[in-house]
Amino acid sequence: MIYTLSFFASVLDVTINIIIFLLVLSLVICIHELGHLFFAKRAGILCHEYSFGMGPRLWSIKKGETRYSIRAIPFGGFVSMAGEELEAEVVKVGERIGLVLDDKQNISKIVLNIKDKRYPEMIETLVEDFDLSDVDNLNINGLKVNEKAMYVYPKDEMQIAPKGRRFNDKSKGNRFLTTFGGPLMNFVLAFLIYLVIGLFAGVADKESTVIGGISENLPADQVLYEGDKIISINGVNVDSWVEGENSVVEQLSLGVNEYVFVIERNGQELVKTIQPMHFFFNLGFSIDGKSESLIISQPLYINTELMSGDKVISIDGQTFNTLDDLIVFAENYADGSSEENPTTIVVERDGQSLTFTYKAYSQEVLETQGYDIYFKRLGIESSTKFSFFGSFGTASSNFLGAGTSIFSTLRLLFASDEVGIRDLSGFVGIFSLVRQASSQGLIALFSFIALLSVNLGILNLLPIPALDGGRIVFIGYEAITKRKPNQKVENLLHTAVFFLLLGLMIYVTYHDILRLFGLK
């Protein structure tokens, strides 16, 4: 029974996280498509449909010219614009079609299947001549066609798109705004999320020395508490959290392995001694400052043979007598190692000496992810306060940080041997990150949504065919040369690169799965 309950709890957890993942990804993609829709409508481009999700249509409502729908697979979304791709003629000379006339004897529906029984009043005709492009002369066999007439398919309808209503008929400026609108909305979404987080969670109170939060499983946990006021650190009175030499941050940055706090709690002064946790991100493990024998507290790399409790004996042949020796070694190990020339570590586990090899990341790679090669933490956070303008500053800083991170990663991808395509995250990797973020609370989850939205916006602006950036390049080419590129060639490039990107996504997802199951 216990096993059964545990199994169902695990299945429920995975199911909930899959739903969260699908909703997160769909939100970011649908906001992106909403940007395209907004600027397309503003430019007068005919938009057939805006959909949340993919696959069969579950529900829809038509407002104006556009059908808004929810589809069966809650994964992504799209906006269908007239003339965005090269379109074949729907009506052709020599074909038999059905025509439905309105009260003014103008064609209101063009029934493509003459066996369609839904319109008994339709007139069956052989197409001899037609013009469905010139808005001033829309006709089939001389009969005037309403400019909002519908093509009737067996299971759907679609409004005709005369010249002037299609994407490619619009000015370069309108086409640019319509294309750029998707990434722009991703940036707006990210900034608004960061702003709301700042407004609700508050911004750091730099002038206070009151502790606002304690991180679990770090040295300060169960020693210091939220609401404790720090009076002094190692004998130095502190008067702010960040500003000046007598700040909490300044005193914690000093190169010591033990901190003596004098705090005020419930009107009483107490003395607390804490040894920090030492994080060696370039070496792939952390060590508790309480340990005199260099015992690994936690491995930091996902796929590693190191375990908590391992005692570090040597790295690349160098032995260590003290924690300070290891710190000096780590700080001088800024270049990391490679798969061809890996790091070799010797540890003691259960009385046995074990040797492992692994790839250690360089300072350059770690900095793109916001990490130093070495740092120490106690696990205390400053208190927060409400600040409207401060929230804007924090939102701007977080937004720029997210953008800088993706550019740094792209630079490493093309300029460094340490990071390759197989190190990127696909849908499985994003699912793992969403699951991790959701387990840390709403703020962490929404922060990740903002980061994902910035990433999607920037990646879509890369000058690659099939992406928004590629389409903008073609618009730029037209602006410079004063002539439109061959639409058949452009569409062929978009299609070919789309399938290449699809193959890349499959490749990346394959490596995601290997990482997920510890096979890589």
Short mmCIF file of C-alpha atoms in Angstrom, two decimals:
data_model
loop_
_atom_site.label_atom_id
_atom_site.label_comp_id
_atom_site.label_asym_id
_atom_site.label_seq_id
_atom_site.Cartn_x
_atom_site.Cartn_y
_atom_site.Cartn_z
CA MET A 1 0.00 0.00 0.00
CA ILE A 2 2.84 2.39 0.87
CA TYR A 3 4.52 1.63 -2.45
CA THR A 4 1.25 2.21 -4.28
CA LEU A 5 0.66 5.57 -2.62
CA SER A 6 4.24 6.59 -3.30
CA PHE A 7 3.91 5.54 -6.93
CA PHE A 8 0.70 7.53 -7.45
CA ALA A 9 2.20 10.53 -5.66
CA SER A 10 5.16 10.38 -8.04
CA VAL A 11 2.89 10.08 -11.08
CA LEU A 12 0.79 13.00 -9.83
CA ASP A 13 3.91 15.11 -9.32
CA VAL A 14 5.17 14.39 -12.83
CA THR A 15 1.70 15.04 -14.31
CA ILE A 16 1.37 18.39 -12.53
CA ASN A 17 4.83 19.43 -13.67
CA ILE A 18 4.08 18.41 -17.27
CA ILE A 19 0.94 20.57 -17.16
CA ILE A 20 2.91 23.49 -15.71
CA PHE A 21 5.59 23.01 -18.38
CA LEU A 22 3.03 23.01 -21.21
CA LEU A 23 1.27 26.07 -19.82
CA VAL A 24 4.56 27.95 -19.35
CA LEU A 25 5.79 27.19 -22.86
CA SER A 26 2.39 27.91 -24.40
CA LEU A 27 2.12 31.21 -22.52
CA VAL A 28 5.50 32.41 -23.78
CA ILE A 29 4.80 31.29 -27.37
CA CYS A 30 1.23 32.63 -27.44
CA ILE A 31 2.37 36.02 -26.13
CA HIS A 32 4.93 35.99 -28.94
CA GLU A 33 2.21 35.25 -31.51
CA LEU A 34 -0.03 37.89 -29.93
CA GLY A 35 2.64 40.46 -30.78
CA HIS A 36 2.51 39.40 -34.42
CA LEU A 37 -1.31 39.52 -34.34
CA PHE A 38 -1.47 43.01 -32.81
CA PHE A 39 0.82 44.66 -35.34
CA ALA A 40 -0.67 42.68 -38.24
CA LYS A 41 -4.16 43.93 -37.44
CA ARG A 42 -2.78 47.42 -36.93
CA ALA A 43 -1.34 47.25 -40.45
CA GLY A 44 -4.61 45.96 -41.93
CA ILE A 45 -3.29 42.46 -42.67
CA LEU A 46 -6.02 39.82 -42.79
CA CYS A 47 -5.49 37.39 -39.90
CA HIS A 48 -7.44 34.17 -40.36
CA GLU A 49 -6.85 32.60 -36.95
CA TYR A 50 -5.10 33.07 -33.62
CA SER A 51 -4.75 29.76 -31.79
CA PHE A 52 -3.72 28.63 -28.33
CA GLY A 53 -2.28 25.16 -28.75
CA MET A 54 -1.89 22.89 -31.75
CA GLY A 55 -3.77 19.97 -33.28
CA PRO A 56 -7.56 19.58 -33.67
CA ARG A 57 -9.68 22.58 -32.75
CA LEU A 58 -11.63 22.12 -29.50
CA TRP A 59 -13.31 25.51 -29.23
CA SER A 60 -13.35 28.69 -31.24
CA ILE A 61 -15.10 31.99 -31.56
CA LYS A 62 -14.97 34.39 -34.47
CA LYS A 63 -14.63 38.08 -33.76
CA GLY A 64 -14.46 40.29 -36.81
CA GLU A 65 -12.27 38.66 -39.42
CA THR A 66 -10.27 36.49 -37.01
CA ARG A 67 -11.14 33.17 -35.42
CA TYR A 68 -9.78 32.72 -31.88
CA SER A 69 -9.40 29.07 -30.99
CA ILE A 70 -8.18 26.58 -28.41
CA ARG A 71 -6.70 23.39 -29.81
CA ALA A 72 -6.29 19.92 -28.36
CA ILE A 73 -2.53 19.93 -27.74
CA PRO A 74 -1.67 22.67 -25.21
CA PHE A 75 1.75 23.18 -26.73
CA GLY A 76 2.54 26.52 -28.33
CA GLY A 77 0.23 28.43 -30.63
CA PHE A 78 0.16 30.34 -33.91
CA VAL A 79 -1.33 33.22 -35.86
CA SER A 80 -2.36 32.59 -39.47
CA MET A 81 -1.82 35.67 -41.66
CA ALA A 82 -2.80 36.03 -45.31
CA GLY A 83 0.18 36.23 -47.64
CA GLU A 84 2.86 35.43 -45.08
CA GLU A 85 3.82 32.42 -47.19
CA LEU A 86 3.56 31.94 -50.94
CA GLU A 87 -0.01 30.77 -51.52
CA ALA A 88 -1.39 28.82 -54.47
CA GLU A 89 -4.63 29.97 -56.07
CA VAL A 90 -7.60 28.36 -54.34
CA VAL A 91 -9.92 28.83 -57.32
CA LYS A 92 -8.71 27.72 -60.76
CA VAL A 93 -10.10 28.11 -64.27
CA GLY A 94 -11.83 24.93 -65.42
CA GLU A 95 -12.90 23.81 -61.94
CA ARG A 96 -16.51 23.46 -60.82
CA ILE A 97 -17.42 25.33 -57.64
CA GLY A 98 -20.53 26.42 -55.78
CA LEU A 99 -21.47 30.07 -55.30
CA VAL A 100 -23.70 31.44 -52.54
CA LEU A 101 -25.08 34.94 -53.14
CA ASP A 102 -26.02 37.57 -50.57
CA ASP A 103 -29.02 39.93 -50.66
CA LYS A 104 -27.22 42.18 -53.14
CA GLN A 105 -26.56 39.25 -55.46
CA ASN A 106 -22.85 39.41 -54.68
CA ILE A 107 -20.91 36.22 -54.02
CA SER A 108 -20.57 35.73 -50.25
CA LYS A 109 -19.34 32.12 -50.17
CA ILE A 110 -17.22 30.12 -52.59
CA VAL A 111 -17.96 26.43 -51.94
CA LEU A 112 -14.99 24.39 -53.12
CA ASN A 113 -16.73 21.01 -52.86
CA ILE A 114 -19.83 21.01 -55.05
CA LYS A 115 -21.14 17.95 -53.18
CA ASP A 116 -21.38 19.99 -49.96
CA LYS A 117 -25.03 19.65 -48.84
CA ARG A 118 -24.94 22.53 -46.33
CA TYR A 119 -25.81 25.14 -48.96
CA PRO A 120 -28.80 23.97 -51.03
CA GLU A 121 -29.16 27.50 -52.43
CA MET A 122 -25.69 27.51 -53.97
CA ILE A 123 -25.26 27.93 -57.70
CA GLU A 124 -22.99 25.35 -59.30
CA THR A 125 -20.76 26.86 -61.97
CA LEU A 126 -17.69 26.19 -64.10
CA VAL A 127 -14.97 28.77 -63.51
CA GLU A 128 -14.19 30.47 -66.81
CA ASP A 129 -12.69 33.71 -65.57
CA PHE A 130 -12.05 35.26 -62.14
CA ASP A 131 -10.16 37.95 -60.24
CA LEU A 132 -9.88 37.58 -56.47
CA SER A 133 -6.96 39.97 -56.11
CA ASP A 134 -8.06 43.42 -57.31
CA VAL A 135 -10.28 44.75 -54.54
CA ASP A 136 -12.06 47.03 -57.03
CA ASN A 137 -12.84 44.21 -59.46
CA LEU A 138 -13.44 41.06 -57.41
CA ASN A 139 -15.45 38.68 -59.58
CA ILE A 140 -16.00 35.12 -60.71
CA ASN A 141 -17.42 34.76 -64.22
CA GLY A 142 -18.44 38.41 -64.05
CA LEU A 143 -20.37 38.03 -60.79
CA LYS A 144 -19.16 40.52 -58.16
CA VAL A 145 -17.48 38.98 -55.11
CA ASN A 146 -17.90 40.53 -51.66
CA GLU A 147 -14.44 41.55 -50.38
CA LYS A 148 -15.18 39.55 -47.20
CA ALA A 149 -16.41 36.46 -49.04
CA MET A 150 -15.43 33.09 -47.61
CA TYR A 151 -13.82 30.03 -49.14
CA VAL A 152 -15.84 27.06 -47.84
CA TYR A 153 -13.81 23.92 -47.19
CA PRO A 154 -15.34 20.61 -46.03
CA LYS A 155 -14.55 21.38 -42.39
CA ASP A 156 -13.62 25.05 -42.31
CA GLU A 157 -14.02 28.46 -43.85
CA MET A 158 -11.41 31.08 -44.73
CA GLN A 159 -11.89 34.66 -45.86
CA ILE A 160 -10.51 35.66 -49.25
CA ALA A 161 -7.49 37.98 -49.16
CA PRO A 162 -7.58 40.62 -51.90
CA LYS A 163 -4.49 42.65 -52.74
CA GLY A 164 -3.75 45.08 -49.94
CA ARG A 165 -4.86 42.68 -47.20
CA ARG A 166 -1.89 40.32 -47.46
CA PHE A 167 1.36 40.47 -45.52
CA ASN A 168 3.52 40.85 -48.62
CA ASP A 169 1.37 43.71 -49.94
CA LYS A 170 2.20 45.93 -46.98
CA SER A 171 4.97 48.50 -46.64
CA LYS A 172 8.42 47.50 -45.39
CA GLY A 173 7.76 49.36 -42.14
CA ASN A 174 4.52 47.51 -41.44
CA ARG A 175 6.07 44.15 -42.35
CA PHE A 176 9.01 44.89 -40.04
CA LEU A 177 6.74 45.84 -37.13
CA THR A 178 4.54 42.79 -37.68
CA THR A 179 7.60 40.52 -37.69
CA PHE A 180 9.37 42.26 -34.81
CA GLY A 181 6.14 42.37 -32.78
CA GLY A 182 6.55 38.76 -31.60
CA PRO A 183 9.96 39.17 -29.94
CA LEU A 184 8.91 42.61 -28.70
CA MET A 185 5.98 41.09 -26.80
CA ASN A 186 8.34 38.51 -25.28
CA PHE A 187 10.51 41.35 -23.99
CA VAL A 188 7.48 43.22 -22.66
CA LEU A 189 6.19 40.08 -20.90
CA ALA A 190 9.58 39.45 -19.28
CA PHE A 191 9.94 43.03 -18.06
CA LEU A 192 6.39 43.08 -16.66
CA ILE A 193 6.98 39.80 -14.80
CA TYR A 194 10.20 41.15 -13.27
CA LEU A 195 8.38 44.36 -12.37
CA VAL A 196 5.45 42.55 -10.71
CA ILE A 197 7.89 40.37 -8.76
CA GLY A 198 9.63 43.51 -7.54
CA LEU A 199 6.34 45.16 -6.57
CA PHE A 200 5.01 42.14 -4.68
CA ALA A 201 8.21 40.69 -3.24
CA GLY A 202 9.84 44.06 -2.64
CA VAL A 203 13.39 45.18 -3.32
CA ALA A 204 16.43 44.70 -1.12
CA ASP A 205 16.57 47.13 1.81
CA LYS A 206 20.23 48.11 1.50
CA GLU A 207 20.18 50.30 4.59
CA SER A 208 18.84 47.69 7.03
CA THR A 209 20.84 44.95 8.77
CA VAL A 210 17.74 42.85 9.50
CA ILE A 211 17.79 39.36 7.99
CA GLY A 212 14.92 38.90 5.53
CA GLY A 213 15.35 35.24 4.67
CA ILE A 214 17.33 32.08 5.38
CA SER A 215 18.16 29.49 2.70
CA GLU A 216 17.51 25.89 3.65
CA ASN A 217 20.42 23.45 4.01
CA LEU A 218 23.02 26.20 4.17
CA PRO A 219 25.11 26.99 7.28
CA ALA A 220 22.88 29.78 8.64
CA ASP A 221 19.81 27.52 8.60
CA GLN A 222 18.55 26.90 12.17
CA VAL A 223 21.28 29.20 13.53
CA LEU A 224 20.07 32.59 12.36
CA TYR A 225 16.41 33.40 11.70
CA GLU A 226 14.35 35.80 9.65
CA GLY A 227 13.94 39.01 11.64
CA ASP A 228 17.30 38.77 13.42
CA LYS A 229 19.12 42.12 13.39
CA ILE A 230 22.87 41.87 12.81
CA ILE A 231 24.82 44.10 15.21
CA SER A 232 28.38 43.07 14.35
CA ILE A 233 30.40 40.52 12.37
CA ASN A 234 33.78 39.41 13.68
CA GLY A 235 33.87 42.38 16.03
CA VAL A 236 33.04 45.02 13.38
CA ASN A 237 29.77 46.89 13.92
CA VAL A 238 27.63 46.93 10.76
CA ASP A 239 25.22 49.74 9.87
CA SER A 240 23.85 48.67 6.46
CA TRP A 241 23.47 45.62 4.27
CA VAL A 242 25.35 46.82 1.20
CA GLU A 243 26.59 50.39 1.46
CA GLY A 244 30.07 51.16 2.82
CA GLU A 245 32.92 49.34 4.55
CA ASN A 246 30.81 48.57 7.61
CA SER A 247 28.15 46.74 5.62
CA VAL A 248 27.10 43.11 5.98
CA VAL A 249 28.17 42.29 2.41
CA GLU A 250 31.60 43.85 2.89
CA GLN A 251 32.31 41.92 6.09
CA LEU A 252 31.12 38.63 4.59
CA SER A 253 33.40 39.13 1.58
CA LEU A 254 36.53 39.01 3.73
CA GLY A 255 38.70 35.92 3.34
CA VAL A 256 37.89 34.19 6.60
CA ASN A 257 36.51 30.73 7.26
CA GLU A 258 34.48 31.59 10.34
CA TYR A 259 32.07 34.41 11.18
CA VAL A 260 31.10 35.48 14.68
CA PHE A 261 27.75 37.27 14.62
CA VAL A 262 26.32 39.44 17.35
CA ILE A 263 22.59 39.65 16.67
CA GLU A 264 19.51 41.11 18.31
CA ARG A 265 16.57 38.72 18.64
CA ASN A 266 13.44 39.51 20.64
CA GLY A 267 15.25 42.30 22.46
CA GLN A 268 18.24 40.12 23.43
CA GLU A 269 21.77 40.16 22.07
CA LEU A 270 23.08 36.73 21.08
CA VAL A 271 26.42 35.50 19.75
CA LYS A 272 26.38 32.97 16.90
CA THR A 273 29.38 31.39 15.15
CA ILE A 274 28.97 30.08 11.59
CA GLN A 275 31.36 28.47 9.12
CA PRO A 276 30.35 29.18 5.49
CA MET A 277 29.70 26.66 2.75
CA HIS A 278 32.44 26.77 0.09
CA PHE A 279 31.30 26.32 -3.51
CA PHE A 280 33.94 25.26 -6.04
CA PHE A 281 31.90 25.52 -9.23
CA ASN A 282 34.86 24.98 -11.51
CA LEU A 283 35.76 21.78 -9.63
CA GLY A 284 32.17 20.60 -9.31
CA PHE A 285 31.56 20.28 -5.56
CA SER A 286 30.95 22.18 -2.33
CA ILE A 287 32.56 21.72 1.08
CA ASP A 288 31.09 22.64 4.45
CA GLY A 289 33.37 25.00 6.36
CA LYS A 290 32.87 22.85 9.47
CA SER A 291 34.78 20.04 7.78
CA GLU A 292 38.47 19.92 8.64
CA SER A 293 39.07 16.98 6.32
CA LEU A 294 37.83 18.40 2.98
CA ILE A 295 34.65 16.30 2.95
CA ILE A 296 32.42 16.97 -0.07
CA SER A 297 29.07 18.33 1.07
CA GLN A 298 27.34 18.18 -2.31
CA PRO A 299 28.37 17.49 -5.94
CA LEU A 300 27.49 20.46 -8.17
CA TYR A 301 27.50 18.83 -11.60
CA ILE A 302 24.42 16.89 -12.70
CA ASN A 303 26.26 13.86 -14.04
CA THR A 304 29.15 13.09 -11.73
CA GLU A 305 30.52 10.08 -9.90
CA LEU A 306 31.37 12.18 -6.85
CA MET A 307 29.15 11.70 -3.80
CA SER A 308 28.38 13.58 -0.61
CA GLY A 309 30.80 12.39 2.07
CA ASP A 310 33.74 11.81 -0.28
CA LYS A 311 37.02 13.12 1.12
CA VAL A 312 39.13 15.03 -1.39
CA ILE A 313 42.69 13.65 -1.52
CA SER A 314 44.12 15.23 -4.68
CA ILE A 315 43.19 16.93 -7.94
CA ASP A 316 45.44 16.52 -10.98
CA GLY A 317 48.12 15.11 -8.71
CA GLN A 318 48.13 17.99 -6.22
CA THR A 319 47.31 17.14 -2.60
CA PHE A 320 45.72 19.50 -0.08
CA ASN A 321 46.38 19.83 3.63
CA THR A 322 43.90 22.61 4.37
CA LEU A 323 40.78 24.23 2.95
CA ASP A 324 42.87 27.30 2.09
CA ASP A 325 45.11 25.12 -0.10
CA LEU A 326 42.05 23.95 -2.04
CA ILE A 327 40.74 27.52 -2.40
CA VAL A 328 44.05 28.72 -3.86
CA PHE A 329 44.09 25.75 -6.26
CA ALA A 330 40.50 26.46 -7.42
CA GLU A 331 41.17 30.15 -8.02
CA ASN A 332 44.18 29.23 -10.19
CA TYR A 333 42.16 26.60 -12.08
CA ALA A 334 40.30 29.24 -14.09
CA ASP A 335 40.79 27.55 -17.47
CA GLY A 336 39.01 24.36 -16.41
CA SER A 337 39.58 21.19 -18.41
CA SER A 338 38.25 19.37 -21.46
CA GLU A 339 36.87 15.95 -22.37
CA GLU A 340 40.15 15.21 -24.15
CA ASN A 341 42.24 16.32 -21.15
CA PRO A 342 39.90 15.93 -18.16
CA THR A 343 40.33 16.77 -14.50
CA THR A 344 41.47 13.82 -12.37
CA ILE A 345 40.29 13.72 -8.76
CA VAL A 346 41.20 11.17 -6.09
CA VAL A 347 38.76 10.79 -3.18
CA GLU A 348 38.45 8.51 -0.20
CA ARG A 349 35.10 6.73 0.18
CA ASP A 350 34.37 4.11 2.85
CA GLY A 351 38.10 3.64 3.43
CA GLN A 352 38.85 3.10 -0.26
CA SER A 353 40.76 5.39 -2.62
CA LEU A 354 38.80 6.10 -5.82
CA THR A 355 39.87 8.00 -8.94
CA PHE A 356 37.43 9.83 -11.23
CA THR A 357 37.81 12.03 -14.29
CA TYR A 358 35.44 14.74 -15.48
CA LYS A 359 35.26 17.96 -17.46
CA ALA A 360 35.69 21.03 -15.23
CA TYR A 361 34.14 24.25 -16.51
CA SER A 362 36.26 27.35 -17.01
CA GLN A 363 35.68 30.76 -15.46
CA GLU A 364 34.52 32.06 -18.86
CA VAL A 365 31.74 29.45 -19.10
CA LEU A 366 30.65 29.81 -15.48
CA GLU A 367 30.41 33.60 -15.70
CA THR A 368 27.90 33.32 -18.56
CA GLN A 369 25.65 31.39 -16.15
CA GLY A 370 26.12 33.92 -13.35
CA TYR A 371 28.59 31.89 -11.25
CA ASP A 372 32.09 32.53 -9.96
CA ILE A 373 34.62 29.71 -10.03
CA TYR A 374 34.66 29.87 -6.22
CA PHE A 375 32.51 31.59 -3.64
CA LYS A 376 31.23 30.98 -0.14
CA ARG A 377 27.73 31.31 1.26
CA LEU A 378 26.06 31.43 4.63
CA GLY A 379 22.52 31.49 3.29
CA ILE A 380 21.22 34.81 4.61
CA GLU A 381 19.29 37.39 2.62
CA SER A 382 18.54 41.04 3.24
CA SER A 383 15.11 42.25 4.24
CA THR A 384 12.94 43.83 1.57
CA LYS A 385 10.86 46.96 1.30
CA PHE A 386 8.25 48.29 -1.12
CA SER A 387 9.67 50.73 -3.65
CA PHE A 388 7.83 51.56 -6.85
CA PHE A 389 10.83 53.13 -8.56
CA GLY A 390 13.18 50.60 -7.01
CA SER A 391 11.09 47.83 -8.59
CA PHE A 392 11.64 49.42 -12.01
CA GLY A 393 15.38 49.45 -11.36
CA THR A 394 15.38 45.82 -10.24
CA ALA A 395 13.21 44.79 -13.22
CA SER A 396 15.57 46.57 -15.63
CA SER A 397 18.61 44.94 -14.04
CA ASN A 398 17.06 41.45 -14.18
CA PHE A 399 15.90 41.98 -17.76
CA LEU A 400 19.33 43.12 -18.94
CA GLY A 401 20.94 40.27 -17.02
CA ALA A 402 18.72 37.73 -18.77
CA GLY A 403 19.57 39.21 -22.17
CA THR A 404 23.29 39.36 -21.43
CA SER A 405 23.23 35.71 -20.34
CA ILE A 406 21.85 34.44 -23.65
CA PHE A 407 24.29 36.56 -25.68
CA SER A 408 27.20 35.25 -23.60
CA THR A 409 26.01 31.68 -24.16
CA LEU A 410 25.71 32.26 -27.91
CA ARG A 411 29.21 33.72 -27.98
CA LEU A 412 30.59 30.65 -26.19
CA LEU A 413 28.68 28.38 -28.56
CA PHE A 414 30.52 29.80 -31.57
CA ALA A 415 33.82 30.91 -30.01
CA SER A 416 34.64 28.25 -27.42
CA ASP A 417 35.42 24.55 -27.55
CA GLU A 418 33.90 24.02 -24.10
CA VAL A 419 30.27 24.52 -25.09
CA GLY A 420 28.68 22.79 -28.06
CA ILE A 421 25.25 22.29 -29.58
CA ARG A 422 24.72 19.15 -27.50
CA ASP A 423 25.04 21.27 -24.33
CA LEU A 424 21.93 23.29 -25.25
CA SER A 425 18.56 22.54 -23.67
CA GLY A 426 15.58 21.37 -25.71
CA PHE A 427 12.05 20.68 -24.52
CA VAL A 428 13.15 17.97 -22.06
CA GLY A 429 15.79 20.27 -20.60
CA ILE A 430 13.28 23.11 -20.30
CA PHE A 431 10.84 20.72 -18.59
CA SER A 432 13.53 19.87 -16.02
CA LEU A 433 14.20 23.56 -15.40
CA VAL A 434 10.47 24.33 -15.08
CA ARG A 435 10.10 21.45 -12.61
CA GLN A 436 13.02 22.75 -10.57
CA ALA A 437 11.73 26.33 -10.60
CA SER A 438 8.15 25.35 -9.67
CA SER A 439 9.45 23.39 -6.67
CA GLN A 440 11.08 26.58 -5.38
CA GLY A 441 7.88 28.63 -5.34
CA LEU A 442 5.96 31.08 -7.48
CA ILE A 443 8.66 33.76 -7.56
CA ALA A 444 11.24 31.29 -8.88
CA LEU A 445 8.74 29.93 -11.44
CA PHE A 446 7.76 33.37 -12.75
CA SER A 447 11.41 34.45 -12.82
CA PHE A 448 12.11 31.45 -15.03
CA ILE A 449 9.14 32.33 -17.28
CA ALA A 450 10.63 35.82 -17.70
CA LEU A 451 14.06 34.36 -18.49
CA LEU A 452 12.52 31.93 -21.00
CA SER A 453 10.58 34.76 -22.64
CA VAL A 454 13.73 36.87 -23.08
CA ASN A 455 15.54 33.84 -24.51
CA LEU A 456 12.73 33.13 -26.99
CA GLY A 457 12.65 36.77 -28.08
CA ILE A 458 16.40 37.00 -28.67
CA LEU A 459 16.70 33.61 -30.37
CA ASN A 460 13.86 34.53 -32.74
CA LEU A 461 15.77 37.65 -33.76
CA LEU A 462 18.82 35.70 -34.92
CA PRO A 463 19.36 36.37 -38.66
CA ILE A 464 18.42 32.83 -39.64
CA PRO A 465 15.76 31.95 -42.25
CA ALA A 466 12.56 30.51 -40.70
CA LEU A 467 13.03 32.78 -37.67
CA ASP A 468 11.72 36.33 -37.30
CA GLY A 469 15.27 37.64 -37.59
CA GLY A 470 15.66 35.91 -40.95
CA ARG A 471 12.47 37.52 -42.24
CA ILE A 472 13.71 40.91 -41.03
CA VAL A 473 16.95 40.34 -42.99
CA PHE A 474 14.91 39.86 -46.18
CA ILE A 475 12.99 43.08 -45.43
CA GLY A 476 16.33 44.83 -44.91
CA TYR A 477 17.59 43.43 -48.22
CA GLU A 478 14.52 44.89 -49.92
CA ALA A 479 15.10 48.27 -48.27
CA ILE A 480 18.71 48.38 -49.47
CA THR A 481 18.26 47.01 -53.01
CA LYS A 482 14.85 48.63 -53.60
CA ARG A 483 13.46 45.35 -54.91
CA LYS A 484 11.71 42.43 -53.27
CA PRO A 485 13.54 39.12 -53.02
CA ASN A 486 12.16 36.25 -55.05
CA GLN A 487 9.33 34.96 -52.86
CA LYS A 488 9.73 31.38 -54.06
CA VAL A 489 13.43 31.41 -53.11
CA GLU A 490 12.67 33.07 -49.78
CA ASN A 491 9.98 30.51 -48.92
CA LEU A 492 12.26 27.67 -49.98
CA LEU A 493 14.98 28.96 -47.64
CA HIS A 494 12.52 29.36 -44.76
CA THR A 495 11.19 25.83 -45.29
CA ALA A 496 14.62 24.21 -45.64
CA VAL A 497 16.03 25.91 -42.55
CA PHE A 498 12.86 25.10 -40.61
CA PHE A 499 13.48 21.39 -41.14
CA LEU A 500 17.15 21.84 -40.24
CA LEU A 501 16.11 23.55 -37.00
CA LEU A 502 13.63 20.73 -36.37
CA GLY A 503 16.46 18.23 -36.77
CA LEU A 504 18.62 20.30 -34.42
CA MET A 505 15.82 20.28 -31.84
CA ILE A 506 15.56 16.48 -32.07
CA TYR A 507 19.35 16.21 -31.63
CA VAL A 508 19.33 18.54 -28.62
CA THR A 509 16.36 16.72 -27.08
CA TYR A 510 18.19 13.40 -27.50
CA HIS A 511 21.09 14.75 -25.44
CA ASP A 512 18.57 16.19 -22.94
CA ILE A 513 17.25 12.66 -22.39
CA LEU A 514 20.79 11.29 -21.97
CA ARG A 515 21.47 13.92 -19.30
CA LEU A 516 18.13 13.27 -17.61
CA PHE A 517 18.93 9.58 -17.13
CA GLY A 518 22.58 10.15 -16.26
CA LEU A 519 23.86 8.58 -19.49
CA LYS A 520 25.94 11.59 -20.42
#
